[in-house]
Structure formats: structure tokens, C-alpha cells
Coordinates of C-alpha atoms in Angstrom, one line a residue:
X1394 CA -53.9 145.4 147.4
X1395 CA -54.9 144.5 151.0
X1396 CA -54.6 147.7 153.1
X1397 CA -51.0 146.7 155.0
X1398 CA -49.6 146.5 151.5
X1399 CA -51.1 149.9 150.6
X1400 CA -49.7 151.4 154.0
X1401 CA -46.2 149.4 153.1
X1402 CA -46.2 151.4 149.8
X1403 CA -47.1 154.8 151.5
X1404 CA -44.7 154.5 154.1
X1405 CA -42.0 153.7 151.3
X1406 CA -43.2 156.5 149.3
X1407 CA -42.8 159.3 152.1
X1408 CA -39.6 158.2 153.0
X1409 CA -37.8 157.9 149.5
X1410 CA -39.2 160.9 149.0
X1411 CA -37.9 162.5 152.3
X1412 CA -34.2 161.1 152.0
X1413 CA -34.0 162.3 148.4
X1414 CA -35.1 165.7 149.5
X1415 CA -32.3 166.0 151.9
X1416 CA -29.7 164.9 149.7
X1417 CA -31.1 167.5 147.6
X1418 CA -30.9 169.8 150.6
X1419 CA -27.6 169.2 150.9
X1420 CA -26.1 169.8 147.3
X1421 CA -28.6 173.5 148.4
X1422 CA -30.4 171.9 144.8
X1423 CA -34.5 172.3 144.5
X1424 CA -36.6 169.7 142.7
X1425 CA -38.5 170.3 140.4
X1426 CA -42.1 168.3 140.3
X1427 CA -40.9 165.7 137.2
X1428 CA -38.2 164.5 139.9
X1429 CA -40.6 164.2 142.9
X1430 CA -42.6 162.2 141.0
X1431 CA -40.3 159.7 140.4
X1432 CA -38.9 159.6 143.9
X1433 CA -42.4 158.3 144.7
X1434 CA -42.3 156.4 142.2
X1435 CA -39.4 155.0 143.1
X1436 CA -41.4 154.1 146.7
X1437 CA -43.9 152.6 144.6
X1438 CA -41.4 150.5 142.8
X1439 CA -39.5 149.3 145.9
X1440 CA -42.4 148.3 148.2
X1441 CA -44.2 145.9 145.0
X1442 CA -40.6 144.8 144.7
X1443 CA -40.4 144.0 148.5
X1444 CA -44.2 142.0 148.4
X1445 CA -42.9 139.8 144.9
X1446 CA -39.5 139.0 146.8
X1447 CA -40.7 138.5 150.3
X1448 CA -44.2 137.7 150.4
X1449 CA -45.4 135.7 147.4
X1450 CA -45.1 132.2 147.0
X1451 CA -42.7 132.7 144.0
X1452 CA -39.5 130.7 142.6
X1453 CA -36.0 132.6 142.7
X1454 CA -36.1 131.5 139.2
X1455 CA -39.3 133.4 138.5
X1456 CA -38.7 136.5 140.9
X1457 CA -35.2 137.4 138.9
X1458 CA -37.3 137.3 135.5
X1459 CA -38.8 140.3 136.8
X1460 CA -35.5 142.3 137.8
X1461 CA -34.7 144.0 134.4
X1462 CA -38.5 143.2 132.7
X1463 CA -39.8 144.2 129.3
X1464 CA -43.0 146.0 128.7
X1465 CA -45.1 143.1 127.3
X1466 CA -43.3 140.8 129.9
X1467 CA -45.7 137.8 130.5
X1468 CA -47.5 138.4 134.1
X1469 CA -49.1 134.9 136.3
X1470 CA -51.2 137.6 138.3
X1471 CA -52.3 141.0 139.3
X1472 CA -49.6 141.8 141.3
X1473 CA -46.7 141.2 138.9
X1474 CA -48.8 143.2 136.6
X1475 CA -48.9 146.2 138.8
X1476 CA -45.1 145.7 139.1
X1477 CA -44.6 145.8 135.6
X1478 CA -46.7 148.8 135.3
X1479 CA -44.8 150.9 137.7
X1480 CA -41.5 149.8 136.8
X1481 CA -42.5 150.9 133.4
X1482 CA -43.6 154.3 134.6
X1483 CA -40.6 155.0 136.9
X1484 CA -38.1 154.1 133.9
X1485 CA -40.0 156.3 131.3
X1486 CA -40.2 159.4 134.0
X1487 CA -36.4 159.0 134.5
X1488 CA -34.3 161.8 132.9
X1489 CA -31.7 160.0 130.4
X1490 CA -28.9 161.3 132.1
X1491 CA -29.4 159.5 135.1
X1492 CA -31.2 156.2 133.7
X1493 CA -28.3 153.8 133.4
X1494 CA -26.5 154.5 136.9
X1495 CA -30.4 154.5 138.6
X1496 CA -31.0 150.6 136.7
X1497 CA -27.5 149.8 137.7
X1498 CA -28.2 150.5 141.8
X1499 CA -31.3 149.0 141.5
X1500 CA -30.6 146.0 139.8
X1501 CA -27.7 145.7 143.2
X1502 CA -30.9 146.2 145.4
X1503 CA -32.9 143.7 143.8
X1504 CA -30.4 141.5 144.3
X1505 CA -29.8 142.0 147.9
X1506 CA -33.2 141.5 148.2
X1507 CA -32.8 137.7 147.1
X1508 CA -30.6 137.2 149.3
X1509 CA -31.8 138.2 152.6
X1510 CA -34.5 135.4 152.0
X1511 CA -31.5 133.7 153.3
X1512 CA -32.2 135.4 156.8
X1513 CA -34.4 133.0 158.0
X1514 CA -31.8 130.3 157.6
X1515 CA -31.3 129.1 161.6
X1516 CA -27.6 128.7 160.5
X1517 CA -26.7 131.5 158.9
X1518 CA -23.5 133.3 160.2
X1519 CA -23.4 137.0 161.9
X1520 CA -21.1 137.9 159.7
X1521 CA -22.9 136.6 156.3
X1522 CA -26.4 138.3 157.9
X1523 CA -24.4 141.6 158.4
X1524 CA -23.2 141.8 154.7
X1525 CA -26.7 140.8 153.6
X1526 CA -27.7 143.9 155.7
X1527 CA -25.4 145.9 154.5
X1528 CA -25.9 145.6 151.1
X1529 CA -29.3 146.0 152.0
X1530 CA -29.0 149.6 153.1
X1531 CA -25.9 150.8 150.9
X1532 CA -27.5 149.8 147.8
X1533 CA -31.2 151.4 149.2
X1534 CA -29.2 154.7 150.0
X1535 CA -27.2 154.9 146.7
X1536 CA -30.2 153.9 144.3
X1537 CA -31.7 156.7 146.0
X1538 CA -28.7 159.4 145.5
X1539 CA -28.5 158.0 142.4
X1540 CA -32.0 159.5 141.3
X1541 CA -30.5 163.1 142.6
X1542 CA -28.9 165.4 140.2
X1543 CA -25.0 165.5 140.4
X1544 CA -22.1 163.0 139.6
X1545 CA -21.5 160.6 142.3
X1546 CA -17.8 160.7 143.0
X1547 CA -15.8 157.4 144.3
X1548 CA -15.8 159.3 148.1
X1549 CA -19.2 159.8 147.9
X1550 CA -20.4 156.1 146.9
X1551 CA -18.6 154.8 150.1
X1552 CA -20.2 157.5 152.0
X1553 CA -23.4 156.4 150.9
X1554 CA -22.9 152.8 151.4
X1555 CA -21.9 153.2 154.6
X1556 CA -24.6 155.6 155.5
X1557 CA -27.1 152.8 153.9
X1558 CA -25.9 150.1 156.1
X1559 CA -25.9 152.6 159.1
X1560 CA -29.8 153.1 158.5
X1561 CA -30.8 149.7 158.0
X1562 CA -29.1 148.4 161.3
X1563 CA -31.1 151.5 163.1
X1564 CA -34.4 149.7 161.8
X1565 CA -33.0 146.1 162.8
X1566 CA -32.1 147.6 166.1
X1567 CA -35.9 149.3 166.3
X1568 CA -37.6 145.9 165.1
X1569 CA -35.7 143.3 167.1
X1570 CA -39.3 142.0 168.9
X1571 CA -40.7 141.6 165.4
X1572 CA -37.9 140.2 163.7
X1573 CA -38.0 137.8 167.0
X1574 CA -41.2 136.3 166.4
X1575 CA -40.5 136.2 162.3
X1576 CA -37.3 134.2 163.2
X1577 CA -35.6 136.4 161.2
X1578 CA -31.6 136.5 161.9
X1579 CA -30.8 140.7 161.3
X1580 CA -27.7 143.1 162.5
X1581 CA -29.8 142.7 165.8
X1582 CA -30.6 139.6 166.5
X1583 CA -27.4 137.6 165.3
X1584 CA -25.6 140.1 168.2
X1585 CA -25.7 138.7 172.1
X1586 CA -28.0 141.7 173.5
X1587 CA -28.3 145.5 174.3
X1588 CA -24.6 146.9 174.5
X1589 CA -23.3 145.0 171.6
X1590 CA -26.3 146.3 169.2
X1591 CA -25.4 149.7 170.9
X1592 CA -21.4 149.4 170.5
X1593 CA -21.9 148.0 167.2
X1594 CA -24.7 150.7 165.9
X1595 CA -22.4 153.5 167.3
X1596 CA -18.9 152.2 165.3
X1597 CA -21.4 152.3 161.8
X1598 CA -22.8 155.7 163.1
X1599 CA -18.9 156.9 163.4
X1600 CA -17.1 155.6 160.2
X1601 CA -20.8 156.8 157.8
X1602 CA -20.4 159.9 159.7
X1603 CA -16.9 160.0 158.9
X1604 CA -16.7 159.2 155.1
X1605 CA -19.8 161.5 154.8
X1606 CA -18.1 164.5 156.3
X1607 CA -15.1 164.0 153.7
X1608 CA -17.1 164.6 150.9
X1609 CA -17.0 167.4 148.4
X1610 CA -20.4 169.1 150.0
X1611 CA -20.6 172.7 151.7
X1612 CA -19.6 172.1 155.6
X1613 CA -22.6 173.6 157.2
X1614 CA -25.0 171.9 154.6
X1615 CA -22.9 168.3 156.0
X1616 CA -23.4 169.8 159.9
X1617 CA -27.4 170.0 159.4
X1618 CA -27.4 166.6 157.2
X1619 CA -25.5 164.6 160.0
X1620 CA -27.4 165.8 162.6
X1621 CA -30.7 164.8 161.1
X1622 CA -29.7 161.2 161.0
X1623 CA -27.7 161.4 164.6
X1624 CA -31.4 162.5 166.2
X1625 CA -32.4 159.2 164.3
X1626 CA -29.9 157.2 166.1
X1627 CA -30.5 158.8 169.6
X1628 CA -34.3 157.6 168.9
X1629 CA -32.8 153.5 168.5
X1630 CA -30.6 154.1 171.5
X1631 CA -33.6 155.3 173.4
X1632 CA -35.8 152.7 172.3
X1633 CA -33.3 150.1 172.9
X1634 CA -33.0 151.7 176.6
X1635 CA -36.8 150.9 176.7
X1636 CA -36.2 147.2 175.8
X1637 CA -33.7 146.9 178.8
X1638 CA -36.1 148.3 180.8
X1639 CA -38.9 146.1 180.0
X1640 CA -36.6 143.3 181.0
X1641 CA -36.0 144.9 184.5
X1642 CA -32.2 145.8 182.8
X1643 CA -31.3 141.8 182.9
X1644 CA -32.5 141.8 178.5
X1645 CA -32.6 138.4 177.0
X1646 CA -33.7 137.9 173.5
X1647 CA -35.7 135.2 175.2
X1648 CA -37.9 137.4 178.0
X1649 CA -38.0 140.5 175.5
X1650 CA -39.8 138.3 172.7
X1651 CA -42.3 137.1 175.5
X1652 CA -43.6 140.9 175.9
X1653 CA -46.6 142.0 173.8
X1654 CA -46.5 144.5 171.4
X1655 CA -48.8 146.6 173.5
X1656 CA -46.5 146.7 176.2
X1657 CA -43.5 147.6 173.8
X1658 CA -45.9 150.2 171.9
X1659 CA -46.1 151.6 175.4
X1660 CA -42.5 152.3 176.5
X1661 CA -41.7 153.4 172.9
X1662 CA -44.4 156.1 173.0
X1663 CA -42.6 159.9 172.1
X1664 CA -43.3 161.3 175.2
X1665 CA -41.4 158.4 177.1
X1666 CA -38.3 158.6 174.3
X1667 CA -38.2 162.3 174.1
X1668 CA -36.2 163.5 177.7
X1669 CA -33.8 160.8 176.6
X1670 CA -33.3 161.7 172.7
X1671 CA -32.9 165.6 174.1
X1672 CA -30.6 165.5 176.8
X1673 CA -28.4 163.6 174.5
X1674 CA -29.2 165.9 171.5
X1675 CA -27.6 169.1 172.9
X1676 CA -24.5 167.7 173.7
X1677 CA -23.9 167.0 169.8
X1678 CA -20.5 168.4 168.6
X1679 CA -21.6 169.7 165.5
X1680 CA -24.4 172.1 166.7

């Protein structure tokens, strides 16, 4: 693999492995090492997954032969065969108990997957890319509970869904410049600029937020968990504060796509998002 596909696959691997933690965290369950490994397996899985669907030259036709593979499946190159590996090694390291309901999420990933190839259709609708989106994220999120110990009630899988769809619009919202210059229509970029992607973000943030506090979980174990993901969304609303600025507060998609990435790596250093995230973080309810 060349080394932005290793990285890819890294970066997948610490966070599957950092969101199931906290769900574990928040059930005040420990995991034991045969789970861990297949929540990085699970990483492993999703980013080869991510390089078939978005990044080879592959047929739909061919791609959904490898959704639900067998072992001895027939593979065209070294990458599929790596795929088939691993999804071999993820499905033999899953306990039985939770097999069927972890296949079933991510054969609803997989799909999603296909169709947010759709996404660089110039006339796809806002509201067909947010459902693409959504599904996206709800179906990430859920796979990923799903591999957790515990029965997922009917509460809880809209409160997952929701909070899914709430973290993938935080990384369209943190990726607009690159999804610019990929032509790539997200929860972002189909909106009209800053305040919408803000108003928008914040109304996902609420009802996730919502759902998620309704669920069967001890209270202050729910207090900690929400907090962790509002610090998240105070670090898109000060980088999207940074993108205004860059634009000397008058942000177009147009003049915000014509900035380099040095200059955007610049205002979206810590130090510069930090005062920002803080002085907004201490005025959280929950604490």
C-alpha cells in the first residue's frame, strides 16, 4: 500500500478504536484484548473498504461482489486480496453473539458507501446529499456500537443514527476546502456558507444530543459522553470561524477554495482554535 493508504488505515484504526472505547466507557464495561482487536480490525476493514469503493477504477457491479465475500472469493489484484483477508479475520475474531447484527450494519455501510459515489454528481440535490451523509455516519456509528457488548434497544439505534450523522457533518464542515477542490457536493458544501453550516450542525448537535440523553445509560456516564463530542463540535465551529476569517468575514465558497492549504493549516493551528473552543467550553450546561 502507498504510505497515504497506510496513514488512511491508521487513522481509521485509532478512531474505531477510540469511539468504541467510549461507548464502552459509557455502559462503565472494560474490554477485554479479543474485542480490541477486532475494533482495529474493524478500522482495517473499513479503510480497504473505503480505497475499493472510492478509489479504484472498479465497476458497481464488481465492488458489491465484494460486500458479503466468501473465503476463496476470486480476487483481480492485491488489494482485493488484502480485503478478503481482513474481512475474513474480522468475521472469525467476532464473538457469535454479536456476528449477525455486526454483518447486518455493515452491509448498511457498504452500501452507503456506493452511493455517495453519487456526490460528485453536479446535480445532485441538498437534500438527497444530506441523506447520503447521513446514512453515512448513522450506519458508521451503529456498526461500531454494534461490535460493543449489550443489546441495542429501538431508543438507542436512533440515538446512534443521529449521533452518526452529527459526526459526519462535523468532518464535512472541517473539510469544506478539500471537498471544494474534489468537487464533492457534502452536508457543507450543498449549504449557502458559514451560518447555515453553523445553524444546521447545531440543530443535528441538539436532536443526537437529545435522543442520546433518553437512553437507558447511567446520567453522569451520558454527561461525560456528550461532552466529549460537544468539545468536538466547538473545534468545527472554531474552525469554521477561521474560514470566515480568511475571507475577511465576507466567506464565499468561491474566495475560500482560492486559499492554499498552508494558509488554512495556519489559522486552524491548536493554539489559534484553543481561546475559542475554551471560552465556549465552560459555559456547557452539563458540566
Amino acid at each position: 500500500l502507498p504510505s497515504n493508504a497506510r496513514l488512511k488505515m491508521q487513522w481509521y484504526m485509532a478512531e474505531f478504536v477510540y469511539i468504541c472505547e467510549t461507548m464502552n466507557r459509557l455502559s462503565g464495561q472494560r474490554s477485554s484484548a479479543e474485542q480490541k482487536r477486532t475494533y482495529y480490525l474493524s478500522g482495517a476493514l473499513a479503510a480497504i473498504s473505503d480505497l475499493i469503493i472510492d478509489d479504484m477504477e472498479m465497476d458497481e457491479a464488481r465492488i458489491r461482489q465484494l460486500k458479503h465475500p466468501a473465503p476463496d472469493f476470486e480476487c483481480h489484484n492485491e488489494l482485493e486480496r488484502l480485503y478478503i483477508l481482513c474481512y475474513h479475520t474480522f468475521l472469525n475474531a467476532l464473538d457469535a453473539s454479536i456476528r449477525e447484527r455486526v454483518v447486518h450494519y455493515g452491509g448498511l455501510i457498504f452500501e452507503a458507501q456506493l452511493r455517495s459515489k453519487q456526490q460528485f454528481r453536479p446535480e445532485i440535490s441538498k437534500e438527497e446529499t444530506d441523506a447520503i451523509c447521513r446514512d453515512k455516519g448513522g450506519y458508521s456509528v451503529l456498526f461500531l456500537r454494534a461490535l460493543v457488548n449489550g443489546t441495542i434497544s429501538e431508543t438507542e439505534e436512533k440515538a446512534w443514527f443521529e449521533l452518526g450523522a452529527f459526526i459526519q457533518y462535523c468532518n464535512d464542515a472541517q473539510d469544506i476546502h478539500k471537498d471544494l477542490h474534489r468537487d464533492l457536493k457534502t452536508f457543507a458544501t450543498v449549504r449557502t456558507g458559514i451560518p447555515e453550516i453553523e445553524k444546521d450542525l447545531g440543530q443535528q448537535m441538539t436532536r443526537a444530543f437529545l435522543l442520546l440523553k433518553g437512553t437507558a445509560y447511567e446520567q453522569k456516564r451520558k454527561d461525560f459522553f456528550l461532552l466529549t463530542f460537544y468539545v468536538m463540535y466547538l473545534g468545527i465551529l472554531a474552525k469554521l470561524s477561521a474560514f470566515s476569517r480568511i475571507c475577511n468575514e465576507d466567506f464565499s465558497f468561491e474566495s475560500f477554495k482560492a486559499r492554499s492549504k498552508a494558509e488554512i493549516r495556519t489559522i486552524t493551528s491548536s493554539s489559534r482554535l484553543f481561546p475559542f473552543m475554551m471560552a465556549r467550553a465552560v459555559r456547557y450546561p452539563y458540566l
